[in-house]
C-alpha positions as a printed NumPy array, in Angstrom:
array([[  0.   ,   0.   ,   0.   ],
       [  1.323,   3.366,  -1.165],
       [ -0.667,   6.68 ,  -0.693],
       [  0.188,   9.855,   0.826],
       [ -3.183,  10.452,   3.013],
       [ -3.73 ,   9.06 ,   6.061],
       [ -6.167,   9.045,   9.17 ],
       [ -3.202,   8.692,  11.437],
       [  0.542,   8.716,  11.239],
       [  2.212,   7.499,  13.863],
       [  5.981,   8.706,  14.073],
       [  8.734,   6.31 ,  15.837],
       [  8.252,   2.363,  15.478],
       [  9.728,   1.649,  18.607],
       [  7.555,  -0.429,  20.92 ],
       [  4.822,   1.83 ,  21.996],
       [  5.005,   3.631,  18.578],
       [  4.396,   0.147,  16.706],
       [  1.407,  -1.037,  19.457],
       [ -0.615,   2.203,  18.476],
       [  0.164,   1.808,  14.609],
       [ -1.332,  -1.431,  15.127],
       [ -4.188,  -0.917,  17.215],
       [ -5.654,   2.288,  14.995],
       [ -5.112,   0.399,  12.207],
       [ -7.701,  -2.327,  14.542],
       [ -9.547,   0.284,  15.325],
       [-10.441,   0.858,  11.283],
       [ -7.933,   3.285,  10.534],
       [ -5.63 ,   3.344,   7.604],
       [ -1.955,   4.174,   9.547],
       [  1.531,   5.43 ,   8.528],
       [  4.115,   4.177,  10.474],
       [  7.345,   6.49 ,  10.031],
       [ 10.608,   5.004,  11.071],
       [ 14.117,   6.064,  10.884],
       [ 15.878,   2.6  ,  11.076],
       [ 14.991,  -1.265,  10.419],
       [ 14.629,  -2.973,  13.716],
       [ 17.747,  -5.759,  13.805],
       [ 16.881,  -9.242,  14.413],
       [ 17.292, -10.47 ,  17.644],
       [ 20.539, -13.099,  18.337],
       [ 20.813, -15.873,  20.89 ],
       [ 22.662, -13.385,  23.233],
       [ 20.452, -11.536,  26.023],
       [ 19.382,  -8.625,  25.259],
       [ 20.019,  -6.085,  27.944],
       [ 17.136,  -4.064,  28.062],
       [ 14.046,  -6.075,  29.479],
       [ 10.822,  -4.749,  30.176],
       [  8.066,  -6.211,  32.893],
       [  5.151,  -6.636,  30.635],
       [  1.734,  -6.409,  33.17 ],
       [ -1.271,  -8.714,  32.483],
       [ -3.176,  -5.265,  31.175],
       [ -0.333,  -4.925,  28.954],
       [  0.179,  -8.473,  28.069],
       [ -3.491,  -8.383,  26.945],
       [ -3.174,  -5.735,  24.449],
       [  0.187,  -7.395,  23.059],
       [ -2.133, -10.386,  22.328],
       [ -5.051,  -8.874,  20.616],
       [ -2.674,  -7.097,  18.53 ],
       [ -1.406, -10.417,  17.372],
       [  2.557,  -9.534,  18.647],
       [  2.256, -11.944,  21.852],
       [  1.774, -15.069,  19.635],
       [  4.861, -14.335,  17.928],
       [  6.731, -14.253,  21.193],
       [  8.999, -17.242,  21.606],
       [  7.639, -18.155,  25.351],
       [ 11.293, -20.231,  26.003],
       [ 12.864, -16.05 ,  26.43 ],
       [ 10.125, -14.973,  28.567],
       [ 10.018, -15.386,  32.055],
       [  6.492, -14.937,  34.818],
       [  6.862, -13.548,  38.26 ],
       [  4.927, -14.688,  40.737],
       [  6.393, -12.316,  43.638],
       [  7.808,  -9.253,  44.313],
       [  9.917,  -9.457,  47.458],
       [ 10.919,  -5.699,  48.811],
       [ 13.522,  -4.94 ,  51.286],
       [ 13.706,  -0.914,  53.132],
       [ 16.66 ,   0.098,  54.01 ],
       [ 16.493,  -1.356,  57.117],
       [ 14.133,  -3.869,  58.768],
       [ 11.398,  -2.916,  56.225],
       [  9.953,  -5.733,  53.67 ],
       [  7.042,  -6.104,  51.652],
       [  6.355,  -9.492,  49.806],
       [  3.701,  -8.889,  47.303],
       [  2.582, -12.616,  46.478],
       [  0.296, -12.948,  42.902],
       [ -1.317, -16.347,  44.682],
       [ -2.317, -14.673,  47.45 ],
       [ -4.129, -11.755,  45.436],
       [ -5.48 , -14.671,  43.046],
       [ -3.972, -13.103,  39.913],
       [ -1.912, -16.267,  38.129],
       [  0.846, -13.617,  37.475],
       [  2.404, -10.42 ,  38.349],
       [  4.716,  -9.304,  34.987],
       [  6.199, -11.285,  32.292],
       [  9.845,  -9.973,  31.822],
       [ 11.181, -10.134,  28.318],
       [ 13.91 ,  -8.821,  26.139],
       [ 13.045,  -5.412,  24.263],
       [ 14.407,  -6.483,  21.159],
       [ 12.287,  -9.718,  20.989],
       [  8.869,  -7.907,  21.516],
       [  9.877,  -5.006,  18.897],
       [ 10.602,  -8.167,  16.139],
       [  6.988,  -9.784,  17.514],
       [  5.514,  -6.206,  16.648],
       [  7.434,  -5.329,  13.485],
       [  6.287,  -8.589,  11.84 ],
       [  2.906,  -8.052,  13.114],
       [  2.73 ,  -4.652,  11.452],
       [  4.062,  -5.963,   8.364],
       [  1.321,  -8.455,   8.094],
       [ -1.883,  -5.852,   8.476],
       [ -2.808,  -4.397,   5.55 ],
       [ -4.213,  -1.128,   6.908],
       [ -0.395,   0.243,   8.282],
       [  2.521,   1.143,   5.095],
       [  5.696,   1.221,   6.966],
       [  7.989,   4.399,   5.542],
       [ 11.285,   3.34 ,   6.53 ],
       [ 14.286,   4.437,   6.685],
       [ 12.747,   8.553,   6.89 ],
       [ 13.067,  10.937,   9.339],
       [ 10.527,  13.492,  10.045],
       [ 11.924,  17.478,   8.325],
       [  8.884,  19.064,   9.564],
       [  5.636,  19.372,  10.197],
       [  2.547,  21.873,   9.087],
       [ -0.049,  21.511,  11.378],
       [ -3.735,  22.553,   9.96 ],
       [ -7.128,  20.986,   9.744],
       [ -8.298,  18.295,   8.843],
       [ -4.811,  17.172,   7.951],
       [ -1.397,  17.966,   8.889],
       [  1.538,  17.712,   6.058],
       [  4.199,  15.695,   7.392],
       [  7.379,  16.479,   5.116],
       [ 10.034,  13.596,   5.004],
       [ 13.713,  13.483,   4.889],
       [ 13.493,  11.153,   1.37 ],
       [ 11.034,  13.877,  -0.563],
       [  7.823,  12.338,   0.738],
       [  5.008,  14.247,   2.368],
       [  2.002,  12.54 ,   4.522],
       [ -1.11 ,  14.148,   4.848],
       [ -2.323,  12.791,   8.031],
       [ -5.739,  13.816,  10.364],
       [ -4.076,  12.466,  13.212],
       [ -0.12 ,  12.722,  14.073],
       [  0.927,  10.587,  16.887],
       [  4.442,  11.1  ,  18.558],
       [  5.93 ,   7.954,  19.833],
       [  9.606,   9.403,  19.333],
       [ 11.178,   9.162,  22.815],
       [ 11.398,  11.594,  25.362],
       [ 13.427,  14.111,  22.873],
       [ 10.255,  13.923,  20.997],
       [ 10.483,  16.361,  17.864],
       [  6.615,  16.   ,  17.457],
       [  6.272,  17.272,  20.559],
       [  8.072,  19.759,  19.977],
       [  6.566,  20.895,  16.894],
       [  3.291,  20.678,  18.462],
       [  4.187,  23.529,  20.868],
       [  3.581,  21.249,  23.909],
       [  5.546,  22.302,  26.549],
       [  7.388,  19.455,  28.679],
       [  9.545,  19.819,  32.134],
       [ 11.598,  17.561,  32.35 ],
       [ 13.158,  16.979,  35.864],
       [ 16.689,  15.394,  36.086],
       [ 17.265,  12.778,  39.374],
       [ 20.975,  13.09 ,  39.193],
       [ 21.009,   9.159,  39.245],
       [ 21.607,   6.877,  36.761],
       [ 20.304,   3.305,  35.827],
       [ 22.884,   1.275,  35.374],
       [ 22.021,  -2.238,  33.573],
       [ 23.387,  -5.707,  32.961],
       [ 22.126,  -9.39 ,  32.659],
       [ 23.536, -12.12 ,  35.129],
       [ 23.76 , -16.31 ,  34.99 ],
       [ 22.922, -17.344,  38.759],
       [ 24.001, -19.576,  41.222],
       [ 20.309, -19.423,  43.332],
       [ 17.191, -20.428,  41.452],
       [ 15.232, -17.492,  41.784],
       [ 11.339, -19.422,  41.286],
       [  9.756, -16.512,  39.477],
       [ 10.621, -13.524,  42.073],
       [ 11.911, -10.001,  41.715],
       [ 13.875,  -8.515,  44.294],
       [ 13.966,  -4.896,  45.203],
       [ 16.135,  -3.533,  47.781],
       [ 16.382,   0.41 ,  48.835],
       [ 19.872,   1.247,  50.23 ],
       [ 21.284,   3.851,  51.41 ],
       [ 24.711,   3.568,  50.472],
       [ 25.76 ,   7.681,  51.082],
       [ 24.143,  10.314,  52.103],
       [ 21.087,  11.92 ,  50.466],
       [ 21.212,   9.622,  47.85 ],
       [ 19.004,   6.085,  48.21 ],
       [ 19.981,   3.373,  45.734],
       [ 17.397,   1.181,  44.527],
       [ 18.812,  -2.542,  43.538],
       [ 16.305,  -4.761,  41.642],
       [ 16.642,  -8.059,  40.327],
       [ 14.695,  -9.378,  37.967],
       [ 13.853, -12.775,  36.604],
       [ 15.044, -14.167,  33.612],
       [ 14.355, -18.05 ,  31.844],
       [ 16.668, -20.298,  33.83 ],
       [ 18.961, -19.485,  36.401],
       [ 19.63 , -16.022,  34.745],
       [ 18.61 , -12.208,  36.453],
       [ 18.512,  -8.773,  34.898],
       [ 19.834,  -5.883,  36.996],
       [ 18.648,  -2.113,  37.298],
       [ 20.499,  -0.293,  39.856],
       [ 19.463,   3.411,  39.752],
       [ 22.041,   5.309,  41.963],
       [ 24.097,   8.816,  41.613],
       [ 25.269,   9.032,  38.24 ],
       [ 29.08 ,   9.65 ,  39.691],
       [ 28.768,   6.079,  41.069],
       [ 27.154,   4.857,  37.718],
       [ 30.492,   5.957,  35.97 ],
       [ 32.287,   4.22 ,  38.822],
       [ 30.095,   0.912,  38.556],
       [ 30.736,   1.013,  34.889],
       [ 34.564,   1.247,  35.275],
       [ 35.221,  -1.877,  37.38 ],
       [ 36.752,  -5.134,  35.985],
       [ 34.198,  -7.861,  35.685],
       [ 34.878,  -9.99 ,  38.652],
       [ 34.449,  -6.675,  40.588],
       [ 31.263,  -5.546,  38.743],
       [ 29.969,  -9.576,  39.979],
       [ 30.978,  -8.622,  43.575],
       [ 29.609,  -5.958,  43.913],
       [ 25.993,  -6.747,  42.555],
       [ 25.754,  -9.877,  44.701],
       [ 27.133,  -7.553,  47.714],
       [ 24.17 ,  -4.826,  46.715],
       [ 21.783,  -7.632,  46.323],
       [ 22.7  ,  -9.666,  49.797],
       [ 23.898, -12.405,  47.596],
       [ 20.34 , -13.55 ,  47.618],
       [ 21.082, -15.469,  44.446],
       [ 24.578, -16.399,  44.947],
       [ 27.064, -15.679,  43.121],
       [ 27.245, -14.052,  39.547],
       [ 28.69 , -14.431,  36.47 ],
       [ 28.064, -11.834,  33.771],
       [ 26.08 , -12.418,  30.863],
       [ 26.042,  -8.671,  28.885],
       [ 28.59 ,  -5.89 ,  29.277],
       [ 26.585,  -3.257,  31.664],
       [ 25.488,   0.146,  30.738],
       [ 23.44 ,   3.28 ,  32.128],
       [ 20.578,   5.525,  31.243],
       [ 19.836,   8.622,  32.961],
       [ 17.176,   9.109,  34.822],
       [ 14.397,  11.988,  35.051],
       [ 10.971,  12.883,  35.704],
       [  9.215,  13.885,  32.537],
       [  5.643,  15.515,  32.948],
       [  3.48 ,  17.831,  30.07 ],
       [  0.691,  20.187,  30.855],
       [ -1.117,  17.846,  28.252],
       [ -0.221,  15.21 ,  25.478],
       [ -2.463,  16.514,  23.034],
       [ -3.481,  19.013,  20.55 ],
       [ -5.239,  19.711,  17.471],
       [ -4.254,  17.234,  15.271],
       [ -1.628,  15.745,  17.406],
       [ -1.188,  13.305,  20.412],
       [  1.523,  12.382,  22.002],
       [  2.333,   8.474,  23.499],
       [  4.894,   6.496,  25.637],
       [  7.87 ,   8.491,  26.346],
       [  6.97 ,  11.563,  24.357],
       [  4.37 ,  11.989,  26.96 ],
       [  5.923,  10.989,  30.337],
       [  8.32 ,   9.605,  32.28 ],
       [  8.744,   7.746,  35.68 ],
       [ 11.248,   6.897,  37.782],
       [ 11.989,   3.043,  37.099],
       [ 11.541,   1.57 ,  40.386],
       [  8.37 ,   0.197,  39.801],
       [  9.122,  -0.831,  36.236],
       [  5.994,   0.775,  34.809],
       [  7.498,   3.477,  32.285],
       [  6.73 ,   1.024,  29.094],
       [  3.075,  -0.17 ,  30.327],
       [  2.004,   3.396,  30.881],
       [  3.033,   3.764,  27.008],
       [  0.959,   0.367,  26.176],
       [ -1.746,   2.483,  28.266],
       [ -1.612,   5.548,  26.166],
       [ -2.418,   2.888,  23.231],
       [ -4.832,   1.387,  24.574],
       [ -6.649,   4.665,  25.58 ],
       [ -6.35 ,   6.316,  22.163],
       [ -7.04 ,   3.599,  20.012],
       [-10.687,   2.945,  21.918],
       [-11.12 ,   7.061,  21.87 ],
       [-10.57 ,   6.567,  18.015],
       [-12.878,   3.677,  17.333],
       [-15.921,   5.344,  19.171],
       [-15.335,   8.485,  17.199],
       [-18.004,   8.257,  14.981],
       [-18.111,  11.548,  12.158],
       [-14.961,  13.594,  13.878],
       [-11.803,  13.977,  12.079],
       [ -9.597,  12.06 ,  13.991],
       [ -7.752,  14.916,  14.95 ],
       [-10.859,  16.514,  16.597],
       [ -9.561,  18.522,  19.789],
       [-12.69 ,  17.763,  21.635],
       [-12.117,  14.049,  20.783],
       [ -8.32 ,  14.051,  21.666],
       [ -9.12 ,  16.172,  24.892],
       [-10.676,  12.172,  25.746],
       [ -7.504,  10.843,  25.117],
       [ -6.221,  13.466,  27.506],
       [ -8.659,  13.024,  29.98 ],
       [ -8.688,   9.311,  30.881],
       [ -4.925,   9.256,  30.644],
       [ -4.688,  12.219,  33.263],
       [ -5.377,  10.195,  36.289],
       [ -3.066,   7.002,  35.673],
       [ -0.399,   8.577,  34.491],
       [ -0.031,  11.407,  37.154],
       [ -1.017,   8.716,  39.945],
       [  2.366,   6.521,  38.859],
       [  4.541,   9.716,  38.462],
       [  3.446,  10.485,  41.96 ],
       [  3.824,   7.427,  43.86 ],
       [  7.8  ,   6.84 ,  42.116],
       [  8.699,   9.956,  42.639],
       [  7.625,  10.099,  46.067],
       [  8.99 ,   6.797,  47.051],
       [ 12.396,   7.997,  45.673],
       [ 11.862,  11.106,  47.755],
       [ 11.231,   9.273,  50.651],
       [ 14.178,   6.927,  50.65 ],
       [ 16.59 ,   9.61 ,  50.127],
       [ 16.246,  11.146,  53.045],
       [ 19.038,  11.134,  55.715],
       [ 16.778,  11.797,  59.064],
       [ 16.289,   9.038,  61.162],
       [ 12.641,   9.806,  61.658],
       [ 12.388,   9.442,  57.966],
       [ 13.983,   6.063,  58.224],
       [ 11.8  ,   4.87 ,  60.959],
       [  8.62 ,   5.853,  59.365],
       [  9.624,   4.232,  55.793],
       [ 10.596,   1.29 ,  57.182],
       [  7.779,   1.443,  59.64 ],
       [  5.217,   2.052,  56.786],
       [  6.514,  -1.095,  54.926],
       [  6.292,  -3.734,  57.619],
       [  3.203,  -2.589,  58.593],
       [  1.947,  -3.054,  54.554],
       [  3.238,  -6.696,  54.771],
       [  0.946,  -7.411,  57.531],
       [ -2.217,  -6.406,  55.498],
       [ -3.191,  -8.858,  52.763],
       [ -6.42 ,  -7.108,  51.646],
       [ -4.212,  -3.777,  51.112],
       [ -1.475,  -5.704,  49.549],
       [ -4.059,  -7.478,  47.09 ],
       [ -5.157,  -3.988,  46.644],
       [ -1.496,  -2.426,  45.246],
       [ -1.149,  -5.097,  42.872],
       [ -3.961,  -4.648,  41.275],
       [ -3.849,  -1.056,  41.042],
       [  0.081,  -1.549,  39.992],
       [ -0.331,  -4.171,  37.992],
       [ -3.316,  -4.347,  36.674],
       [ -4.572,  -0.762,  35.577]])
């Protein structure tokens, strides 16, 4: 299919950016999906970013025909989350006990975005431009020119950014962004284990300087394999970074209380920083914005890339109900807006805060986190409660 007028064009293929071409094109519109670069097939090594997928998300995966394509040998369930304060504090968040079969699925980035690519490139409704980058755009009504980098331009009702948190689409759509550094870095690696870890993450909050709280998390990978995200000061990222392997190994286990034993290093490591991103809205006339283009979190609860597979979700049912509007309708986009207001500002909130809270020094702060936690652990109808409000919303 080649045509230059579209009801939506969605701009960055990445993983949210190829869920929403996908599920408009569901929804009964005919999509462009602009992309700069071919996704590369996936190799036997492990990938090093990994995302926890949540049942909601897991869901929309599999009604856009991507979750079938998954090879279910690379992904991995968890069936707790076991979290440690920084000092007697724990919370053990148990999907039995809340009668949900699962809490996440961690897999491999790379994996999902083939599972989506080849799902894209089987629906009829979505052309794929790629490789093109995105010169400019002319916003008017009812469609916006999109002018390429190869000579092409789109005439689409709808533009959607999914282009990453230095969204250009955003920025052409005048919507104003703060974006709020942490000074802290994630840094990341994958790990062979010497402990079976039986389908549980581990999170531990440490306070390994002062005014700075690390957060340590393990995560589960097929077989006695974990993936690491340790967000701490970006100084100590560099440091982390720097040290000889067998170090690097020693020092995980020692940050993780060597509750899987030892290590042995699977993928070099490497960091991300990490910031607060928050707009005033992700929408205007003729534009919306999704995933990362639209918001960012703090990592520690692992939710940046299901709040994207929310925005799709959201927009794609806003779309499908519209009956006569344009697609780019304000009033119908202010929807869009509207129901993602409350989820997304809720998990910017609640990361934030817990990051906050654990990186205070005074000891009253300490006592009352720690406090707070091991009174939560006690209280299986408010634990049943978080998960499903974490995990399943």
């Amino acid at each position: 299919m080649t045509k230059s007028s579209y009801q939506a064009a969605v701009i960055g293929a990445g993983l949210v950016g190829s869920a929403a071409a996908l599920a408009l094109a569901r929804a009964g519109l005919s999509v462009a999906l602009v992309e700069p670069r071919q996704a590369a097939a996936p190799d036997d090594s492990w990938d090093i970013r990994v995302y926890a997928i949540s049942p909601d998300s897991q869901a929309l995966l599999d009604a856009l025909g991507a979750w079938p394509g998954l090879d279910a040998a690379r992904t991995q369930a968890v069936y707790r989350m076991d979290v440690h304060g920084d000092a007697s504090g724990e919370l053990l968040l148990d999907a039995y006990a809340a009668g949900v079969p699962r809490l996440a699925t961690i897999l491999e980035s790379a994996r999902l975005q083939q599972a989506l690519w080849r799902a894209v490139e089987g629906h009829g409704n979505i052309e794929t431009v790629c490789p093109a980058n995105v010169s400019d755009v002319a916003w008017a009504s009812p469609h916006s020119a999109i002018a390429l980098d190869n000579g092409r331009v789109l005439a689409a009702e709808l533009v959607v950014g999914a282009d990453g948190a230095h969204s250009m689409i955003r920025q052409r759509a005048g919507i104003e962004a703060k974006a709020t550094p942490y000074g802290q870095s994630g840094v990341v690696a994958n790990f062979e284990t010497e402990k079976p870890h039986r389908g549980t993450a581990f999170q531990w909050f440490r306070r390994l300087r002062p005014g700075c709280g690390d957060i340590v998390a393990y995560l589960p990978l097929p077989g006695n394999r974990m993936s690491l995200v340790w967000s701490t000061a970006t100084e100590h990222a560099q440091e982390l970074l720097a040290l000889g392997e067998a170090e690097f190994c020693r020092q995980v286990e020692q940050a993780g209380e060597s509750r899987l034993g030892g290590l042995r290093l699977l993928t070099r490591p490497a960091a991300f920083p990490l910031r607060l991103m928050q707009t005033d809205s992700p929408v205007r006339a003729g534009c919306a914005l999704v995933g990362d283009a639209a918001h960012g979190v703090h990592p520690l609860a692992g939710q940046g890339v299901n709040l994207g597979f929310g925005d799709v979700a959201a927009l794609a049912e806003v779309m499908a109900r519209r009956g006569k509007s344009a697609c780019g309708d304000p009033a119908l986009l202010e929807r869009y807006a509207r129901r993602r207001a409350g989820p997304v500002a809720r998990m910017q909130f609640v990361t934030d805060s817990l990051w906050r809270l654990f990186g205070r020094d005074e000891r009253l702060a300490g006592l009352a986190r720690n406090a707070g936690m091991a009174l939560l652990n006690k209280m299986e109808p408010a634990k049943s409660a978080l998960i499903h409000e974490a995990f399943f919303n």
